mmCIF file of C-alpha atoms in Angstrom:
data_model
loop_
_atom_site.group_PDB
_atom_site.id
_atom_site.type_symbol
_atom_site.label_atom_id
_atom_site.label_comp_id
_atom_site.label_asym_id
_atom_site.label_seq_id
_atom_site.Cartn_x
_atom_site.Cartn_y
_atom_site.Cartn_z
ATOM 1 C CA MET P 1 1.011 6.562 -9.932
ATOM 2 C CA CYS P 2 0.260 9.970 -11.360
ATOM 3 C CA PHE P 3 2.189 11.818 -14.082
ATOM 4 C CA SER P 4 3.114 9.270 -16.806
ATOM 5 C CA ALA P 5 3.974 5.730 -17.828
ATOM 6 C CA THR P 6 7.669 6.586 -17.605
ATOM 7 C CA ALA P 7 7.273 7.748 -14.018
ATOM 8 C CA SER P 8 5.332 4.618 -13.053
ATOM 9 C CA PHE P 9 7.792 2.222 -14.653
ATOM 10 C CA SER P 10 10.755 4.128 -13.208
ATOM 11 C CA ALA P 11 9.245 3.916 -9.734
ATOM 12 C CA GLY P 12 8.549 0.226 -10.325
ATOM 13 C CA VAL P 13 12.169 -0.473 -11.243
ATOM 14 C CA VAL P 14 13.601 1.473 -8.296
ATOM 15 C CA LEU P 15 11.212 -0.118 -5.791
ATOM 16 C CA THR P 16 11.810 -3.615 -7.156
ATOM 17 C CA VAL P 17 15.578 -3.220 -6.828
ATOM 18 C CA ILE P 18 15.295 -1.792 -3.310
ATOM 19 C CA GLY P 19 12.801 -4.518 -2.410
ATOM 20 C CA ILE P 20 15.212 -7.248 -3.511
ATOM 21 C CA ALA P 21 18.017 -5.590 -1.551
ATOM 22 C CA SER P 22 15.741 -5.352 1.495
ATOM 23 C CA ILE P 23 14.774 -9.025 1.243
ATOM 24 C CA LYS P 24 18.447 -9.994 1.054
ATOM 25 C CA LYS P 25 19.099 -8.047 4.251
ATOM 26 C CA ALA P 26 16.396 -9.939 6.159
ATOM 27 C CA ASN P 27 18.145 -12.581 8.249
ATOM 28 C CA HIS P 28 15.013 -14.300 9.561
ATOM 29 C CA LYS P 29 11.862 -15.641 7.939
ATOM 30 C CA SER P 30 9.720 -13.501 10.211
ATOM 31 C CA HIS P 31 11.262 -10.396 8.617
ATOM 32 C CA LEU P 32 10.486 -11.324 5.016
ATOM 33 C CA LEU P 33 6.927 -9.969 4.821
ATOM 34 C CA PHE P 34 8.103 -6.609 6.097
ATOM 35 C CA ALA P 35 11.231 -6.540 3.924
ATOM 36 C CA SER P 36 9.290 -7.352 0.754
ATOM 37 C CA ILE P 37 6.954 -4.335 0.984
ATOM 38 C CA PRO P 38 8.983 -2.160 -1.460
ATOM 39 C CA PHE P 39 9.158 -5.052 -3.955
ATOM 40 C CA ILE P 40 5.372 -5.499 -3.914
ATOM 41 C CA PHE P 41 4.866 -1.759 -4.315
ATOM 42 C CA GLY P 42 7.145 -2.015 -7.337
ATOM 43 C CA VAL P 43 4.855 -4.617 -8.901
ATOM 44 C CA GLN P 44 1.872 -2.367 -8.201
ATOM 45 C CA GLN P 45 3.562 0.544 -9.952
ATOM 46 C CA PHE P 46 4.307 -1.658 -12.975
ATOM 47 C CA ALA P 47 0.584 -2.443 -13.144
ATOM 48 C CA GLU P 48 -0.243 1.250 -13.272
ATOM 49 C CA GLY P 49 2.450 1.796 -15.875
ATOM 50 C CA ILE P 50 0.659 -0.757 -18.063
ATOM 51 C CA LEU P 51 -2.554 1.215 -17.573
ATOM 52 C CA TRP P 52 -0.878 4.384 -18.840
ATOM 53 C CA LEU P 53 0.026 2.521 -22.022
ATOM 54 C CA THR P 54 -3.193 0.581 -22.603
ATOM 55 C CA ILE P 55 -5.974 3.007 -21.640
ATOM 56 C CA PRO P 56 -5.529 5.192 -24.765
ATOM 57 C CA LYS P 57 -5.557 2.104 -26.987
ATOM 58 C CA GLY P 58 -8.916 0.398 -27.426
ATOM 59 C CA ASN P 59 -7.427 -2.867 -28.673
ATOM 60 C CA TYR P 60 -5.845 -3.649 -25.288
ATOM 61 C CA LEU P 61 -9.030 -3.757 -23.225
ATOM 62 C CA VAL P 62 -8.322 -7.177 -21.701
ATOM 63 C CA LEU P 63 -4.805 -6.207 -20.587
ATOM 64 C CA GLN P 64 -6.139 -2.898 -19.314
ATOM 65 C CA LYS P 65 -8.803 -4.656 -17.242
ATOM 66 C CA ILE P 66 -6.278 -7.103 -15.797
ATOM 67 C CA ALA P 67 -3.884 -4.291 -14.854
ATOM 68 C CA THR P 68 -6.743 -2.344 -13.242
ATOM 69 C CA TYR P 69 -7.739 -5.262 -11.040
ATOM 70 C CA ILE P 70 -4.126 -6.049 -10.155
ATOM 71 C CA TYR P 71 -3.595 -2.459 -9.023
ATOM 72 C CA LEU P 72 -6.818 -2.388 -7.023
ATOM 73 C CA PHE P 73 -6.065 -5.802 -5.520
ATOM 74 C CA PHE P 74 -2.904 -4.370 -4.007
ATOM 75 C CA ALA P 75 -4.512 -1.082 -2.955
ATOM 76 C CA HIS P 76 -7.762 -2.454 -1.502
ATOM 77 C CA ILE P 77 -7.109 -6.037 -0.467
ATOM 78 C CA LEU P 78 -3.426 -6.744 0.056
ATOM 79 C CA TRP P 79 -2.125 -3.697 1.926
ATOM 80 C CA PRO P 80 -4.642 -3.548 4.808
ATOM 81 C CA LEU P 81 -3.788 -7.194 5.492
ATOM 82 C CA TRP P 82 -0.096 -7.394 4.609
ATOM 83 C CA VAL P 83 1.131 -4.359 6.557
ATOM 84 C CA PRO P 84 -0.260 -5.253 10.012
ATOM 85 C CA ILE P 85 0.748 -8.922 9.640
ATOM 86 C CA ALA P 86 4.261 -7.954 8.521
ATOM 87 C CA ILE P 87 4.756 -5.671 11.519
ATOM 88 C CA LEU P 88 3.215 -8.249 13.868
ATOM 89 C CA PHE P 89 5.758 -10.837 12.712
ATOM 90 C CA ILE P 90 8.713 -8.611 13.645
ATOM 91 C CA GLU P 91 7.270 -7.663 17.027
ATOM 92 C CA LYS P 92 9.089 -9.066 20.085
ATOM 93 C CA ILE P 93 7.148 -7.539 22.976
ATOM 94 C CA ASN P 94 4.091 -9.601 23.913
ATOM 95 C CA THR P 95 2.022 -6.680 25.200
ATOM 96 C CA ARG P 96 2.512 -4.874 21.903
ATOM 97 C CA LYS P 97 1.608 -8.026 19.999
ATOM 98 C CA ILE P 98 -1.877 -7.840 21.512
ATOM 99 C CA PHE P 99 -2.489 -4.458 19.869
ATOM 100 C CA GLN P 100 -0.895 -5.662 16.626
ATOM 101 C CA LYS P 101 -3.235 -8.660 16.518
ATOM 102 C CA VAL P 102 -6.239 -6.374 16.942
ATOM 103 C CA LEU P 103 -5.006 -4.340 13.966
ATOM 104 C CA VAL P 104 -4.563 -7.539 11.947
ATOM 105 C CA GLY P 105 -8.193 -8.359 12.732
ATOM 106 C CA ILE P 106 -9.248 -4.931 11.499
ATOM 107 C CA GLY P 107 -7.185 -5.476 8.363
ATOM 108 C CA ILE P 108 -8.941 -8.782 7.693
ATOM 109 C CA ILE P 109 -12.342 -7.100 7.956
ATOM 110 C CA VAL P 110 -11.308 -4.290 5.590
ATOM 111 C CA SER P 111 -9.760 -6.679 3.069
ATOM 112 C CA LEU P 112 -12.812 -8.943 3.017
ATOM 113 C CA PHE P 113 -15.187 -6.010 2.583
ATOM 114 C CA LEU P 114 -13.176 -4.454 -0.248
ATOM 115 C CA ALA P 115 -12.631 -7.864 -1.865
ATOM 116 C CA TYR P 116 -16.402 -8.299 -1.956
ATOM 117 C CA CYS P 117 -16.840 -4.832 -3.457
ATOM 118 C CA LEU P 118 -14.159 -5.447 -6.064
ATOM 119 C CA ALA P 119 -15.763 -8.738 -7.088
ATOM 120 C CA ARG P 120 -19.339 -7.450 -6.978
ATOM 121 C CA TYR P 121 -19.116 -4.040 -8.640
ATOM 122 C CA ASN P 122 -17.645 -2.652 -11.827
ATOM 123 C CA VAL P 123 -14.405 -0.635 -11.869
ATOM 124 C CA VAL P 124 -12.884 1.493 -14.608
ATOM 125 C CA ALA P 125 -9.547 3.286 -14.893
ATOM 126 C CA LYS P 126 -9.363 6.496 -16.923
ATOM 127 C CA ILE P 127 -6.580 8.949 -17.686
ATOM 128 C CA GLU P 128 -7.555 12.488 -16.762
ATOM 129 C CA GLY P 129 -4.803 14.988 -17.456
ATOM 130 C CA HIS P 130 -1.681 13.753 -15.704
ATOM 131 C CA HIS P 131 -3.477 11.358 -13.375
ATOM 132 C CA ILE P 132 -5.296 8.052 -13.463
ATOM 133 C CA ASN P 133 -8.774 8.110 -12.002
ATOM 134 C CA TYR P 134 -10.143 4.804 -10.696
ATOM 135 C CA ILE P 135 -13.910 4.984 -11.027
ATOM 136 C CA LEU P 136 -15.481 2.562 -8.555
ATOM 137 C CA ASP P 137 -19.178 1.740 -8.688
ATOM 138 C CA TYR P 138 -18.956 0.951 -4.969
ATOM 139 C CA SER P 139 -17.340 4.257 -3.979
ATOM 140 C CA TYR P 140 -20.547 5.287 -2.199
ATOM 141 C CA LEU P 141 -20.036 2.360 0.185
ATOM 142 C CA ILE P 142 -16.565 3.518 1.251
ATOM 143 C CA ASN P 143 -17.536 6.048 3.896
ATOM 144 C CA TYR P 144 -15.461 7.500 6.728
ATOM 145 C CA PHE P 145 -15.978 4.339 8.803
ATOM 146 C CA TRP P 146 -14.125 2.200 6.278
ATOM 147 C CA ILE P 147 -11.515 4.884 5.654
ATOM 148 C CA VAL P 148 -10.707 4.992 9.368
ATOM 149 C CA LEU P 149 -10.491 1.196 9.556
ATOM 150 C CA TYR P 150 -8.207 1.149 6.508
ATOM 151 C CA ALA P 151 -5.975 3.762 8.123
ATOM 152 C CA LEU P 152 -5.861 1.804 11.360
ATOM 153 C CA ALA P 153 -4.789 -1.333 9.516
ATOM 154 C CA THR P 154 -2.126 0.299 7.356
ATOM 155 C CA ILE P 155 -0.817 3.203 9.458
ATOM 156 C CA ALA P 156 -1.417 2.404 13.147
ATOM 157 C CA PRO P 157 0.779 -0.762 13.355
ATOM 158 C CA SER P 158 3.981 1.282 13.087
ATOM 159 C CA PHE P 159 2.991 3.240 16.216
ATOM 160 C CA PHE P 160 2.766 0.051 18.288
ATOM 161 C CA SER P 161 6.063 -1.406 17.098
ATOM 162 C CA HIS P 162 9.016 -1.838 19.459
ATOM 163 C CA ILE P 163 11.359 -0.805 16.624
ATOM 164 C CA LYS P 164 12.839 2.586 17.442
ATOM 165 C CA ARG P 165 11.474 5.404 15.282
ATOM 166 C CA MET P 166 9.144 3.084 13.371
ATOM 167 C CA TRP P 167 6.447 5.636 14.162
ATOM 168 C CA VAL P 168 8.150 7.981 11.689
ATOM 169 C CA PHE P 169 7.068 5.609 8.927
ATOM 170 C CA GLY P 170 3.447 5.807 10.088
ATOM 171 C CA ILE P 171 3.530 9.590 10.434
ATOM 172 C CA THR P 172 4.982 9.975 6.939
ATOM 173 C CA ILE P 173 2.332 7.709 5.413
ATOM 174 C CA PHE P 174 -0.389 9.681 7.207
ATOM 175 C CA ILE P 175 0.977 13.025 5.990
ATOM 176 C CA SER P 176 1.146 11.651 2.447
ATOM 177 C CA TYR P 177 -2.537 10.726 2.732
ATOM 178 C CA LEU P 178 -3.445 14.249 3.826
ATOM 179 C CA ILE P 179 -1.514 15.751 0.913
ATOM 180 C CA ALA P 180 -3.187 13.388 -1.552
ATOM 181 C CA LYS P 181 -6.599 14.097 -0.006
ATOM 182 C CA ILE P 182 -6.204 17.878 -0.106
ATOM 183 C CA PHE P 183 -4.547 18.327 -3.491
ATOM 184 C CA PHE P 184 -5.539 15.199 -5.450
ATOM 185 C CA GLU P 185 -8.909 14.179 -4.004
ATOM 186 C CA ASN P 186 -10.279 12.777 -7.264
ATOM 187 C CA TYR P 187 -7.115 10.736 -7.806
ATOM 188 C CA ILE P 188 -6.308 9.819 -4.221
ATOM 189 C CA LEU P 189 -6.201 6.075 -4.893
ATOM 190 C CA SER P 190 -3.430 6.536 -7.430
ATOM 191 C CA VAL P 191 -1.517 9.393 -5.811
ATOM 192 C CA TRP P 192 -1.525 8.046 -2.246
ATOM 193 C CA CYS P 193 -0.324 4.640 -3.413
ATOM 194 C CA PHE P 194 2.515 6.403 -5.219
ATOM 195 C CA PHE P 195 3.488 8.406 -2.139
ATOM 196 C CA SER P 196 3.275 5.267 0.000
ATOM 197 C CA SER P 197 5.399 3.301 -2.448
ATOM 198 C CA VAL P 198 8.143 5.928 -2.425
ATOM 199 C CA ILE P 199 7.999 6.147 1.357
ATOM 200 C CA SER P 200 8.333 2.358 1.531
ATOM 201 C CA ILE P 201 11.986 2.847 0.610
ATOM 202 C CA MET P 202 12.366 3.469 4.341
ATOM 203 C CA ILE P 203 11.583 -0.225 4.814
ATOM 204 C CA TYR P 204 15.086 -1.082 3.615
ATOM 205 C CA PHE P 205 16.716 0.890 6.435
ATOM 206 C CA PHE P 206 14.342 -0.531 9.040
ATOM 207 C CA THR P 207 15.065 -4.050 7.757
ATOM 208 C CA VAL P 208 18.804 -3.468 8.132
ATOM 209 C CA LYS P 209 18.203 -2.177 11.658
ATOM 210 C CA ILE P 210 15.974 -5.115 12.593
ATOM 211 C CA SER P 211 18.485 -7.618 11.213
ATOM 212 C CA LYS P 212 21.347 -6.091 13.179
ATOM 213 C CA THR P 213 19.285 -6.066 16.367
ATOM 214 C CA SER P 214 18.203 -9.699 15.977
ATOM 215 C CA VAL P 215 21.794 -10.989 15.796
ATOM 216 C CA GLN P 216 22.939 -9.149 18.879
#
């Protein structure tokens, strides 16, 4: 997240608590992946909080490196795979499942590509003002093609869901990306993940709705 260690850790605590509450509301195993999204975002924010504390201190290089890779693992590898699978699992309409499976396939491709990049190239996290800048040696490889595929995997699934108003979640995530792109382009990886994590609080209310619907 941007701003400070306090902000990152605060977001991590709030998201973890909401994530646990969301998981408790899930009344079926197929809902758990979806319900746990806020909790996982909380862990990601804790990782960035550790970066805020360790980057200025040269004697914590190992911890800093670990936190950097944990954060990027969530941002680049986990989310494009987790989100479409989670929404696929809660889908009840077979025709919609076809589209969801296509998006899962796209997510797999994106995750594998970014996993390769993360393993192959060097990455560095630096504090610049009130933001953390993730400097990726493979940034030149992430062109608009991969950005579109990433967006399809992480945003599009909510538009194909049978859950009423789930599309609002996708719209909000997309708007948050545009804001991060326009105003925080150099720090988009950090800022957009923060916006997305805060927006994931909506997952709790959708989980409650899904659970109520499934018992009717």
